[in-house]
mmCIF file of C-alpha atoms in Angstrom:
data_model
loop_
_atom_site.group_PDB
_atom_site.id
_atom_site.type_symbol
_atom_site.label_atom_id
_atom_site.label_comp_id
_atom_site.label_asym_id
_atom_site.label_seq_id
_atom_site.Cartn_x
_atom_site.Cartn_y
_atom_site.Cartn_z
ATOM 1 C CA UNK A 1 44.868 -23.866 11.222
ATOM 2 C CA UNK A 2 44.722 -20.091 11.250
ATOM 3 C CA UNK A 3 41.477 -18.695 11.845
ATOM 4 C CA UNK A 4 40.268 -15.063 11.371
ATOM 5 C CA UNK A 5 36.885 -13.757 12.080
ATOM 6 C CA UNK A 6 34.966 -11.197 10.064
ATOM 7 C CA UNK A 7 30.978 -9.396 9.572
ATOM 8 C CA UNK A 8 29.827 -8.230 6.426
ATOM 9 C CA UNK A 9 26.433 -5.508 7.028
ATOM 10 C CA UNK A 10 24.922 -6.133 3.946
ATOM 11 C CA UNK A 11 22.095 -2.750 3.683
ATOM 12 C CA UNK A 12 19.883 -3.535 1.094
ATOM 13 C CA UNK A 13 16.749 -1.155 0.457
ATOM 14 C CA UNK A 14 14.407 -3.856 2.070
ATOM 15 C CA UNK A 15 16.187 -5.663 3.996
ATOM 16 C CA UNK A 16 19.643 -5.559 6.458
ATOM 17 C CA UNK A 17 21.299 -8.777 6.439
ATOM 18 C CA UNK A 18 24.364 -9.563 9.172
ATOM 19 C CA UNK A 19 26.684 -12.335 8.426
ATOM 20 C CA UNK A 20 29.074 -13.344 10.858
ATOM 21 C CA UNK A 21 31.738 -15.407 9.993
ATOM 22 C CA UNK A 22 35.131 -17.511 10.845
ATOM 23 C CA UNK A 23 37.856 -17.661 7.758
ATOM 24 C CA UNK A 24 40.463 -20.519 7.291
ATOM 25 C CA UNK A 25 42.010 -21.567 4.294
ATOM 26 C CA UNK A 26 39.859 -23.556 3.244
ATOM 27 C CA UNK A 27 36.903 -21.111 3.250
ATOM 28 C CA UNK A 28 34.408 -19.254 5.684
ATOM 29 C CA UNK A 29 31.766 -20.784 8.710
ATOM 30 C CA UNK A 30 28.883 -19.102 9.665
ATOM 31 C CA UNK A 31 28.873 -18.369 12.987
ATOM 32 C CA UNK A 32 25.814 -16.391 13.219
ATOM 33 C CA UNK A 33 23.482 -14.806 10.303
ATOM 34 C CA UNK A 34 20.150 -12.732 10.850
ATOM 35 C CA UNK A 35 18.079 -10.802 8.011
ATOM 36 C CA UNK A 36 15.814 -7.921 9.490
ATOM 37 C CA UNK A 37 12.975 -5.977 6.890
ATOM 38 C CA UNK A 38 14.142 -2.566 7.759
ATOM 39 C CA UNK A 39 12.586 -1.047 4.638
ATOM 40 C CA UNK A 40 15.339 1.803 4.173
ATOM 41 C CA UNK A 41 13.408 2.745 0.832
ATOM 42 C CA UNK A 42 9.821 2.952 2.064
ATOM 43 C CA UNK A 43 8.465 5.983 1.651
ATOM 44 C CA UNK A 44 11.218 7.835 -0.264
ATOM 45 C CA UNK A 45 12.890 5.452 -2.821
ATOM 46 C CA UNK A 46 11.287 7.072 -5.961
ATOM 47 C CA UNK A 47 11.136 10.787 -4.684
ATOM 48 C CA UNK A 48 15.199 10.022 -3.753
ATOM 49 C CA UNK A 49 14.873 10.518 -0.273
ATOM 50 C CA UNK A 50 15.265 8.640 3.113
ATOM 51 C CA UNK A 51 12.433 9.056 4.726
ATOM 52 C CA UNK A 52 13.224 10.405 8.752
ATOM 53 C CA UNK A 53 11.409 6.856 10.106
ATOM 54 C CA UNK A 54 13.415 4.652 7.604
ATOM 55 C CA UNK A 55 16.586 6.349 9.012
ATOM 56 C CA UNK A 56 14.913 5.523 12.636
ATOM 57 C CA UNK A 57 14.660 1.626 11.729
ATOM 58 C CA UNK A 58 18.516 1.243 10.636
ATOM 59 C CA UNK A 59 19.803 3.269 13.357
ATOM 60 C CA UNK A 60 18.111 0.775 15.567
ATOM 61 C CA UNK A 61 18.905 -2.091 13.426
ATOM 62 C CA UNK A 62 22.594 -1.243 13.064
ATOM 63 C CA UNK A 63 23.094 -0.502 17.070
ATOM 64 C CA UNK A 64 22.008 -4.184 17.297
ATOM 65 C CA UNK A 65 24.289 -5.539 14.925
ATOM 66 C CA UNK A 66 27.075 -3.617 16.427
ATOM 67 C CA UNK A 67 26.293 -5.322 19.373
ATOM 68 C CA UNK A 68 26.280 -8.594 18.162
ATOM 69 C CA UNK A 69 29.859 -8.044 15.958
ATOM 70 C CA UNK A 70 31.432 -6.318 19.642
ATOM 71 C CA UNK A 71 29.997 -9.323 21.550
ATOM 72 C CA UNK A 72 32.114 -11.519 19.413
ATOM 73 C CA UNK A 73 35.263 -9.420 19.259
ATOM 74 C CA UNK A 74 35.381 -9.084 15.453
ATOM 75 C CA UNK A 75 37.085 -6.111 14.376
ATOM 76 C CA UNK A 76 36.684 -6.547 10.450
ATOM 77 C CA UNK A 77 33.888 -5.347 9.724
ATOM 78 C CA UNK A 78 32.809 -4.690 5.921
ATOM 79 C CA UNK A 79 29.147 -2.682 5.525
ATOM 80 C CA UNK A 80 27.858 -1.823 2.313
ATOM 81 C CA UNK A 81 24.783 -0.132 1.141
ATOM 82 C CA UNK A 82 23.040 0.129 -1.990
ATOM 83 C CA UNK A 83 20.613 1.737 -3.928
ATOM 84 C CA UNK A 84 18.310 3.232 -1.663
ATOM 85 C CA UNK A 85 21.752 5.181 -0.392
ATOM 86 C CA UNK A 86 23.400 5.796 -3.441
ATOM 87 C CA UNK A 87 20.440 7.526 -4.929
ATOM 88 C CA UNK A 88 19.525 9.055 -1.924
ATOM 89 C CA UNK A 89 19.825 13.272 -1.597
ATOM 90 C CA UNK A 90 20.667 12.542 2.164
ATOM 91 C CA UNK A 91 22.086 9.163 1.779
ATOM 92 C CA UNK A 92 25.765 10.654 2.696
ATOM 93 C CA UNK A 93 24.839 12.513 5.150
ATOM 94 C CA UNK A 94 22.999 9.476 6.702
ATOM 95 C CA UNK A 95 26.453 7.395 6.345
ATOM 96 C CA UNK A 96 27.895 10.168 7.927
ATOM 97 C CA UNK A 97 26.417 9.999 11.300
ATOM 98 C CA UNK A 98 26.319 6.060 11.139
ATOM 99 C CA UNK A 99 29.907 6.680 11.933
ATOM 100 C CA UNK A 100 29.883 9.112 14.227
ATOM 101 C CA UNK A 101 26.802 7.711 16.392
ATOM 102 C CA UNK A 102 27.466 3.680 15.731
ATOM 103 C CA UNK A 103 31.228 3.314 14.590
ATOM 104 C CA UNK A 104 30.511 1.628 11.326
ATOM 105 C CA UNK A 105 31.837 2.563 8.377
ATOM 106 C CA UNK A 106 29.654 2.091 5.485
ATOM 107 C CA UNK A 107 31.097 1.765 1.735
ATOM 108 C CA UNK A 108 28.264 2.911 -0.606
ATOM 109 C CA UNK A 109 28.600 0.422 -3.367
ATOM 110 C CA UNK A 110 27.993 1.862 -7.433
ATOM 111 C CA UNK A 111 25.594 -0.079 -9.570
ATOM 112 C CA UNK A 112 29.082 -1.491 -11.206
ATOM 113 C CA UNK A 113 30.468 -2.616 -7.738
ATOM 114 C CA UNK A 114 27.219 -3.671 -6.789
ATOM 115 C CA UNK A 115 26.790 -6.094 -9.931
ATOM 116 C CA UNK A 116 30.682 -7.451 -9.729
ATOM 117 C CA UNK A 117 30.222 -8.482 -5.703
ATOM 118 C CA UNK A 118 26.783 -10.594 -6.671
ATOM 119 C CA UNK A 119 28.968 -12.371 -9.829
ATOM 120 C CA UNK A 120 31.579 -13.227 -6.984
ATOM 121 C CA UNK A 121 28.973 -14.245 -4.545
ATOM 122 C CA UNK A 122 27.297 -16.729 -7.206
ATOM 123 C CA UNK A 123 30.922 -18.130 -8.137
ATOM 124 C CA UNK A 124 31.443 -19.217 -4.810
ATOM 125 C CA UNK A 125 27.988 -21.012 -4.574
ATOM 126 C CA UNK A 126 28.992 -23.293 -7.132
ATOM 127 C CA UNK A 127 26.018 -22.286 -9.157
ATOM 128 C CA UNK A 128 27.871 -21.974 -12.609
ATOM 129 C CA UNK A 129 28.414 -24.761 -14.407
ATOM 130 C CA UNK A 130 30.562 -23.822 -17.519
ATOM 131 C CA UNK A 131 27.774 -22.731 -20.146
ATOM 132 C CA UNK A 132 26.663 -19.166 -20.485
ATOM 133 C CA UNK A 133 24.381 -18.243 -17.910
ATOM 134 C CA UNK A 134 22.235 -14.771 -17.007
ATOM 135 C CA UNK A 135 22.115 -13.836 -13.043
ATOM 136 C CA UNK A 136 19.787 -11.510 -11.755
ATOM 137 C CA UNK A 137 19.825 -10.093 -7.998
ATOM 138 C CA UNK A 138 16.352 -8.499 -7.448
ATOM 139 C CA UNK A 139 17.123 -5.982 -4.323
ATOM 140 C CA UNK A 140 14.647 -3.865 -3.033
ATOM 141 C CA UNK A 141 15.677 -0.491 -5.298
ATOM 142 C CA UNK A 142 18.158 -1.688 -7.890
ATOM 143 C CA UNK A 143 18.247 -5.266 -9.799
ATOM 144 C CA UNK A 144 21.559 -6.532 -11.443
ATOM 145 C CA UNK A 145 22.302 -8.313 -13.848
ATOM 146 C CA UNK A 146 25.032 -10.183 -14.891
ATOM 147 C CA UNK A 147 25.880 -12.550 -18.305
ATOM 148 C CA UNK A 148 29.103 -14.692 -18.214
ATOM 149 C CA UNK A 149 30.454 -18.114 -17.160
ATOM 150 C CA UNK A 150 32.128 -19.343 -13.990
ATOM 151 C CA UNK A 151 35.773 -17.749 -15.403
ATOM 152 C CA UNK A 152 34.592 -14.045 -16.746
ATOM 153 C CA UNK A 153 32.166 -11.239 -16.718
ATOM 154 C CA UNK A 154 30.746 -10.675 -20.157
ATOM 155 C CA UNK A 155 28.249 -7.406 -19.628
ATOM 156 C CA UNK A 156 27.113 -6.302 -15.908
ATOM 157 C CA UNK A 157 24.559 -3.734 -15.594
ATOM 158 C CA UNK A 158 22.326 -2.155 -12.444
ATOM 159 C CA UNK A 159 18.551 -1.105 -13.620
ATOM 160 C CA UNK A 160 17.118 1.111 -10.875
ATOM 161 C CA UNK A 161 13.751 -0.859 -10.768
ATOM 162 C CA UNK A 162 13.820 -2.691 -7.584
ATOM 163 C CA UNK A 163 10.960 -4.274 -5.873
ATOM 164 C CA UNK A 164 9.963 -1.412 -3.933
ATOM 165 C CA UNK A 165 10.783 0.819 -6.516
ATOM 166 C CA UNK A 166 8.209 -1.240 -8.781
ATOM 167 C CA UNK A 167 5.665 -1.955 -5.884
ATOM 168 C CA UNK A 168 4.874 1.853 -5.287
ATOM 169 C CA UNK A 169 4.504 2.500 -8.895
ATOM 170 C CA UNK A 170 2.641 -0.303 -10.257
ATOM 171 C CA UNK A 171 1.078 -2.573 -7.605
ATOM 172 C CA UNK A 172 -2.192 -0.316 -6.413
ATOM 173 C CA UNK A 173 -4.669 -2.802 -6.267
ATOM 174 C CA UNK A 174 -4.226 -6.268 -4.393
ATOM 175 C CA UNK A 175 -4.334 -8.899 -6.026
ATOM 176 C CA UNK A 176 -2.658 -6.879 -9.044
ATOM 177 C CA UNK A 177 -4.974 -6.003 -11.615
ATOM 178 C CA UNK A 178 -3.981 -7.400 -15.043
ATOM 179 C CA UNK A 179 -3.676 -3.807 -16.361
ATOM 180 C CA UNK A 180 -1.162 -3.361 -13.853
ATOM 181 C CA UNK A 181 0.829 -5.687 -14.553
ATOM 182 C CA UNK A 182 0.677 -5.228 -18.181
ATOM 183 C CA UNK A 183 1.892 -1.328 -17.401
ATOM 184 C CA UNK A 184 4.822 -3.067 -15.228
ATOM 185 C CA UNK A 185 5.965 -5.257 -18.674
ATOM 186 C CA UNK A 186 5.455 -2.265 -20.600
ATOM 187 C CA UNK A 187 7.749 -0.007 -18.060
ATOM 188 C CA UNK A 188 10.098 -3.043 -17.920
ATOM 189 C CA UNK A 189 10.748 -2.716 -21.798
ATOM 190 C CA UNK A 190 11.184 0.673 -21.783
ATOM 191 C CA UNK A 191 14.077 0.452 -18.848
ATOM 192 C CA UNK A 192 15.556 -2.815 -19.741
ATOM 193 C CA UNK A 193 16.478 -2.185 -23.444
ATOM 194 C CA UNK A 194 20.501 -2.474 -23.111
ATOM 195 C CA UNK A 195 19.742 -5.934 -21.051
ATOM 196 C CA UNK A 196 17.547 -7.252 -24.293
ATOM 197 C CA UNK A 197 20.156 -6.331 -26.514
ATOM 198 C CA UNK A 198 23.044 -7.985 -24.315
ATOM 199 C CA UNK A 199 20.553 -11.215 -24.390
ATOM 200 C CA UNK A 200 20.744 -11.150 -28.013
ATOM 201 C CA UNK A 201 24.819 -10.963 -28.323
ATOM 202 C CA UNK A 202 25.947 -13.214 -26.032
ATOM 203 C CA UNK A 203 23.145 -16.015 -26.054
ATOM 204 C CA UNK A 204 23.088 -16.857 -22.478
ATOM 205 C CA UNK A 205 21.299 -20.673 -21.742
ATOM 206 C CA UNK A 206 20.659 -20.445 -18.308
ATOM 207 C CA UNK A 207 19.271 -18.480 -15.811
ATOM 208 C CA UNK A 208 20.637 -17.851 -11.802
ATOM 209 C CA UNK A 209 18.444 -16.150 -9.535
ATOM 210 C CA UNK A 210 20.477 -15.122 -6.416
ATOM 211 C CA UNK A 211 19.070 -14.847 -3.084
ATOM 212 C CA UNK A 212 16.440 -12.960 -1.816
ATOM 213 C CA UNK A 213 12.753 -13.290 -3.874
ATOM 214 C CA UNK A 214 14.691 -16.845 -5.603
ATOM 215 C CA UNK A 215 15.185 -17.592 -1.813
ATOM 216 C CA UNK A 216 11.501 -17.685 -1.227
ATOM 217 C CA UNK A 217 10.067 -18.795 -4.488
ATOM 218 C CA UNK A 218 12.678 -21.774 -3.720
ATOM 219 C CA UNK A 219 10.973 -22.140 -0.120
ATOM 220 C CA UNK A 220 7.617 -22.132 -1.571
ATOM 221 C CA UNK A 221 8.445 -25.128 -4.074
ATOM 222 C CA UNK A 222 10.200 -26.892 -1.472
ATOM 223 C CA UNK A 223 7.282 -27.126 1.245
ATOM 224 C CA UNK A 224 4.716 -27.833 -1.925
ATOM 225 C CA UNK A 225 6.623 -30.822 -2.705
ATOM 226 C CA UNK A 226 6.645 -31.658 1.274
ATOM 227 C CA UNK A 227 10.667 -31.280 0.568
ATOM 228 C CA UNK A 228 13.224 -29.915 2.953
ATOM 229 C CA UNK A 229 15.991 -27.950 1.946
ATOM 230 C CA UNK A 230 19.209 -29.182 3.464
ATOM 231 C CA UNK A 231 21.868 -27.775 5.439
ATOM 232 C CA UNK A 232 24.741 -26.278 4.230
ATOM 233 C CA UNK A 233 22.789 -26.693 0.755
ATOM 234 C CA UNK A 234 23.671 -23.283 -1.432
ATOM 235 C CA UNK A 235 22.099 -23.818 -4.803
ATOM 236 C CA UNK A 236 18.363 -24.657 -5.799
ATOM 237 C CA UNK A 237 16.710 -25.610 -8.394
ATOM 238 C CA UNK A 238 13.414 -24.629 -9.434
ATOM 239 C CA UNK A 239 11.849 -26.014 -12.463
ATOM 240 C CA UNK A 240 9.618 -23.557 -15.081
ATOM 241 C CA UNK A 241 6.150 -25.087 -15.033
ATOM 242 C CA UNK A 242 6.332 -24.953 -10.940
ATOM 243 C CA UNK A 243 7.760 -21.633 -11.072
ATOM 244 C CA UNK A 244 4.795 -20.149 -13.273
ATOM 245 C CA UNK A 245 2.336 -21.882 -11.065
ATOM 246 C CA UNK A 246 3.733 -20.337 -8.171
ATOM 247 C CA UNK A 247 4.113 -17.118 -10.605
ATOM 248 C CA UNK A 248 -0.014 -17.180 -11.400
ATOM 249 C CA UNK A 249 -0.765 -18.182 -7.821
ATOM 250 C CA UNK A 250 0.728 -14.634 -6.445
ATOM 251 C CA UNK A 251 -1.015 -12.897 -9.152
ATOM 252 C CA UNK A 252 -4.420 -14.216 -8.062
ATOM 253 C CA UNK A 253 -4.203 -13.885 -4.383
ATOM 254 C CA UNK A 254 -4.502 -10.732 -2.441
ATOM 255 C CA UNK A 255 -1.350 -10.045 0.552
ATOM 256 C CA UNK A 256 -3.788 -12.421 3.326
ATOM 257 C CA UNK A 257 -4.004 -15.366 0.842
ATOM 258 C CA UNK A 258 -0.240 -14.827 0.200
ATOM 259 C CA UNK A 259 1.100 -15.147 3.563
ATOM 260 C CA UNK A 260 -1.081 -18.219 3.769
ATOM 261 C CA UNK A 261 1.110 -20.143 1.180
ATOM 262 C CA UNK A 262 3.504 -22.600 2.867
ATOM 263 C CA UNK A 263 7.392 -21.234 2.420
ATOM 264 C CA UNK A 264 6.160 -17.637 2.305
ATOM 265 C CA UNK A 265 7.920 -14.975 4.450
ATOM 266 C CA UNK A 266 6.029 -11.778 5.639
ATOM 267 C CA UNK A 267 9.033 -9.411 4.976
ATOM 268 C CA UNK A 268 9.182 -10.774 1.131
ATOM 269 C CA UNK A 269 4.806 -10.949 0.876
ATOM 270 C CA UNK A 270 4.456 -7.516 -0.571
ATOM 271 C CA UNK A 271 7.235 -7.474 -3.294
ATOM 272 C CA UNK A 272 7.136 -10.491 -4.324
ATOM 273 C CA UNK A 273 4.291 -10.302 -6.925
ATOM 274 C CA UNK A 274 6.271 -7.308 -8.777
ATOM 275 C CA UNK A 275 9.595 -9.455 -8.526
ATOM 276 C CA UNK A 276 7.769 -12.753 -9.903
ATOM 277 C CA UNK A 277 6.714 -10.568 -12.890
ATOM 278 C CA UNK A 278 9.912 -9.684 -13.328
ATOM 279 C CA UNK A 279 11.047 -12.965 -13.452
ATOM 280 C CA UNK A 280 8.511 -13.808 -15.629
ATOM 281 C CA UNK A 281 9.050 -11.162 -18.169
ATOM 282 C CA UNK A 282 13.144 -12.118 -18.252
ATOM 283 C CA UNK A 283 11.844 -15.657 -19.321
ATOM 284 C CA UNK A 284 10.172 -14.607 -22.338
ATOM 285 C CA UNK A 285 14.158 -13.492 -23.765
ATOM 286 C CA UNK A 286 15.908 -16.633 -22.387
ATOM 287 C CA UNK A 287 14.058 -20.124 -22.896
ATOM 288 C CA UNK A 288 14.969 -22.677 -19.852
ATOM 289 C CA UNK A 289 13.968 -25.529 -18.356
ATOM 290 C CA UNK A 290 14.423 -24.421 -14.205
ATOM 291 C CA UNK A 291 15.914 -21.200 -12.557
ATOM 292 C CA UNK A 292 18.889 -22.336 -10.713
ATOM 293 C CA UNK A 293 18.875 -20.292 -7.177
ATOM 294 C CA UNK A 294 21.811 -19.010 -5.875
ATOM 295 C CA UNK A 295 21.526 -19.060 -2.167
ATOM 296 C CA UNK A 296 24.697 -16.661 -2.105
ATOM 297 C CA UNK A 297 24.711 -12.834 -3.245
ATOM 298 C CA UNK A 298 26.453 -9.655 -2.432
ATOM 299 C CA UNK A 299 27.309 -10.456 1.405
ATOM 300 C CA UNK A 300 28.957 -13.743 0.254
ATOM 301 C CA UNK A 301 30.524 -11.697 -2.517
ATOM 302 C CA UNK A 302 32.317 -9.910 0.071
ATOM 303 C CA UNK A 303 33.454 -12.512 1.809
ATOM 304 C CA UNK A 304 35.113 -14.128 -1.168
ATOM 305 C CA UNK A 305 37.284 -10.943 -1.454
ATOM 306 C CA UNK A 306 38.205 -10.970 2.120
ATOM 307 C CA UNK A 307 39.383 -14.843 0.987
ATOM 308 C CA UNK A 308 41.391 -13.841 -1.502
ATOM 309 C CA UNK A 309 43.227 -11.429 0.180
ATOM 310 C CA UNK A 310 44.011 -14.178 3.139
ATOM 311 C CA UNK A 311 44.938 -16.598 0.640
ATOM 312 C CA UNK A 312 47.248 -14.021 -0.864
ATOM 313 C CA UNK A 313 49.120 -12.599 2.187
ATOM 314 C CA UNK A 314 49.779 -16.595 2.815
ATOM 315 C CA UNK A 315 50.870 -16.838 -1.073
#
């Protein structure tokens, strides 16, 4: 069997995630993964900006990956970055000198792209089952969203309201005051009017969180039901009336009490009350019973389309 190997850099406004992987034609192996809280957007998401220490963090970040991807001979190498980049004033300039100083070339993905490579990512989870579902990738500056089936996109959009994005606007006092979060839902309204409406027309029955804050809220169900996930495991599911007690339980704890709950990571602790809320206000358009998480997202997404194109050259 023919084997290839490949890395996908997957920048994210929070967090940098490496993947490092062999291909065969029957699919991908992990050979190595690692997720690192660089924070990209802290400090500059909502003035557009990446702020000089931010820049500091992924330069050292991304020397280490390179490291990692030359120490395993991998010359394909696919980096993307998102919304903290793409909105950024010096976000080319930064991509520029990646290049020059590290060697990596970094694609800057649009909203569009952004939202197509989660859709592909899900698919190859095996999350969708046929029906009509909603997904929803809550990154650290954008969140997409996606309604269609396992065969076709219906509607894709990309809301700049990320996690970050909401936690410096909205999330002042810890634990969140009510009046917070009731300016959050009201903000969330305002922004996510094109998303309501899409609800409406195509009448999606299920949800699909993917990755990230699902990851954790997943986690945190898990270990409260003394439950471990398994291996090689992609897809989750978490039922309502657990997820809205894990939902009130962030709302009522300050970030201490938070990183006390079993299954709780301290790179997700601080945006993970504004992303519940999200969560919780999507709910309240699209009755279901559980979430189902999607352990894959836009770095899987990637790899899929590196699939296809083996599977085609062989074709």
């Amino acid at each position: 069997m023919n084997t290839q190997k490949a890395a996908v850099i997957d920048m994210g406004t929070n967090t940098f995630h490496l993947l490092l992987v062999e291909l065969n034609e029957s699919g991908f192996k992990t050979i190595y993964k690692e997720k690192i809280p660089v924070k990209l957007g802290k400090g500059g998401i909502n003035q557009n900006n990446l702020a000089e220490d931010a820049q500091k963090r992924a330069f050292h970040t991304l020397k280490h990956f390179k490291n990692l991807i030359d120490g395993e001979h991998i010359n394909q190498v696919f980096a993307f970055a998102t919304s903290a980049v793409r909105n950024a004033e010096n976000g080319l300039g930064f991509v520029h000198q990646v290049k020059e100083e590290i060697g990596i070339s970094i694609q800057v993905l649009s909203g569009e792209e952004e939202a197509q490579m989660i859709y592909e990512g899900i698919c190859l989870s095996g999350s969708l089952n046929g029906q009509i579902e909603l997904m929803m990738d809550i990154g650290g500056g954008s969140v997409e969203f996606i309604i269609g089936t396992s065969q076709e996109v219906f509607w894709k959009k990309s809301f700049e309201i990320g996690g970050q994005r909401l936690l410096e606007l909205f999330h002042y006092h810890d634990p969140i005051l009510p009046e917070e979060v009731e300016k959050l839902e009201s903000y969330l309204e305002s922004k996510l009017g094109s998303l309501i409406e899409a609800i409406k027309t195509y009448q999606p029955t299920g949800l699909v969180g993917a990755s990230g804050t699902f990851d954790t809220l997943t986690d945190i169900y898990y270990e409260s039901m003394l439950q471990c996930k398994l291996t090689g495991q992609h897809v989750f599911e978490l039922p309502i009336d657990e997820f809205e007690k894990i939902h009130d339980m962030l709302l009522t704890k300050n970030k201490e009490e938070r990183l006390q709950i079993p299954g709780m990571i301290p790179m997700r602790v601080d945006m993970i009350v504004v992303a519940s809320s999200l969560i919780e206000f999507i709910l309240r358009y699209i009755p279901v019973r559980s979430i189902t998480c999607s352990h894959y997202a836009l770095k899987e997404g990637a790899i899929s389309r590196v699939l296809k194109q083996i599977s085609a050259i062989k074709a």
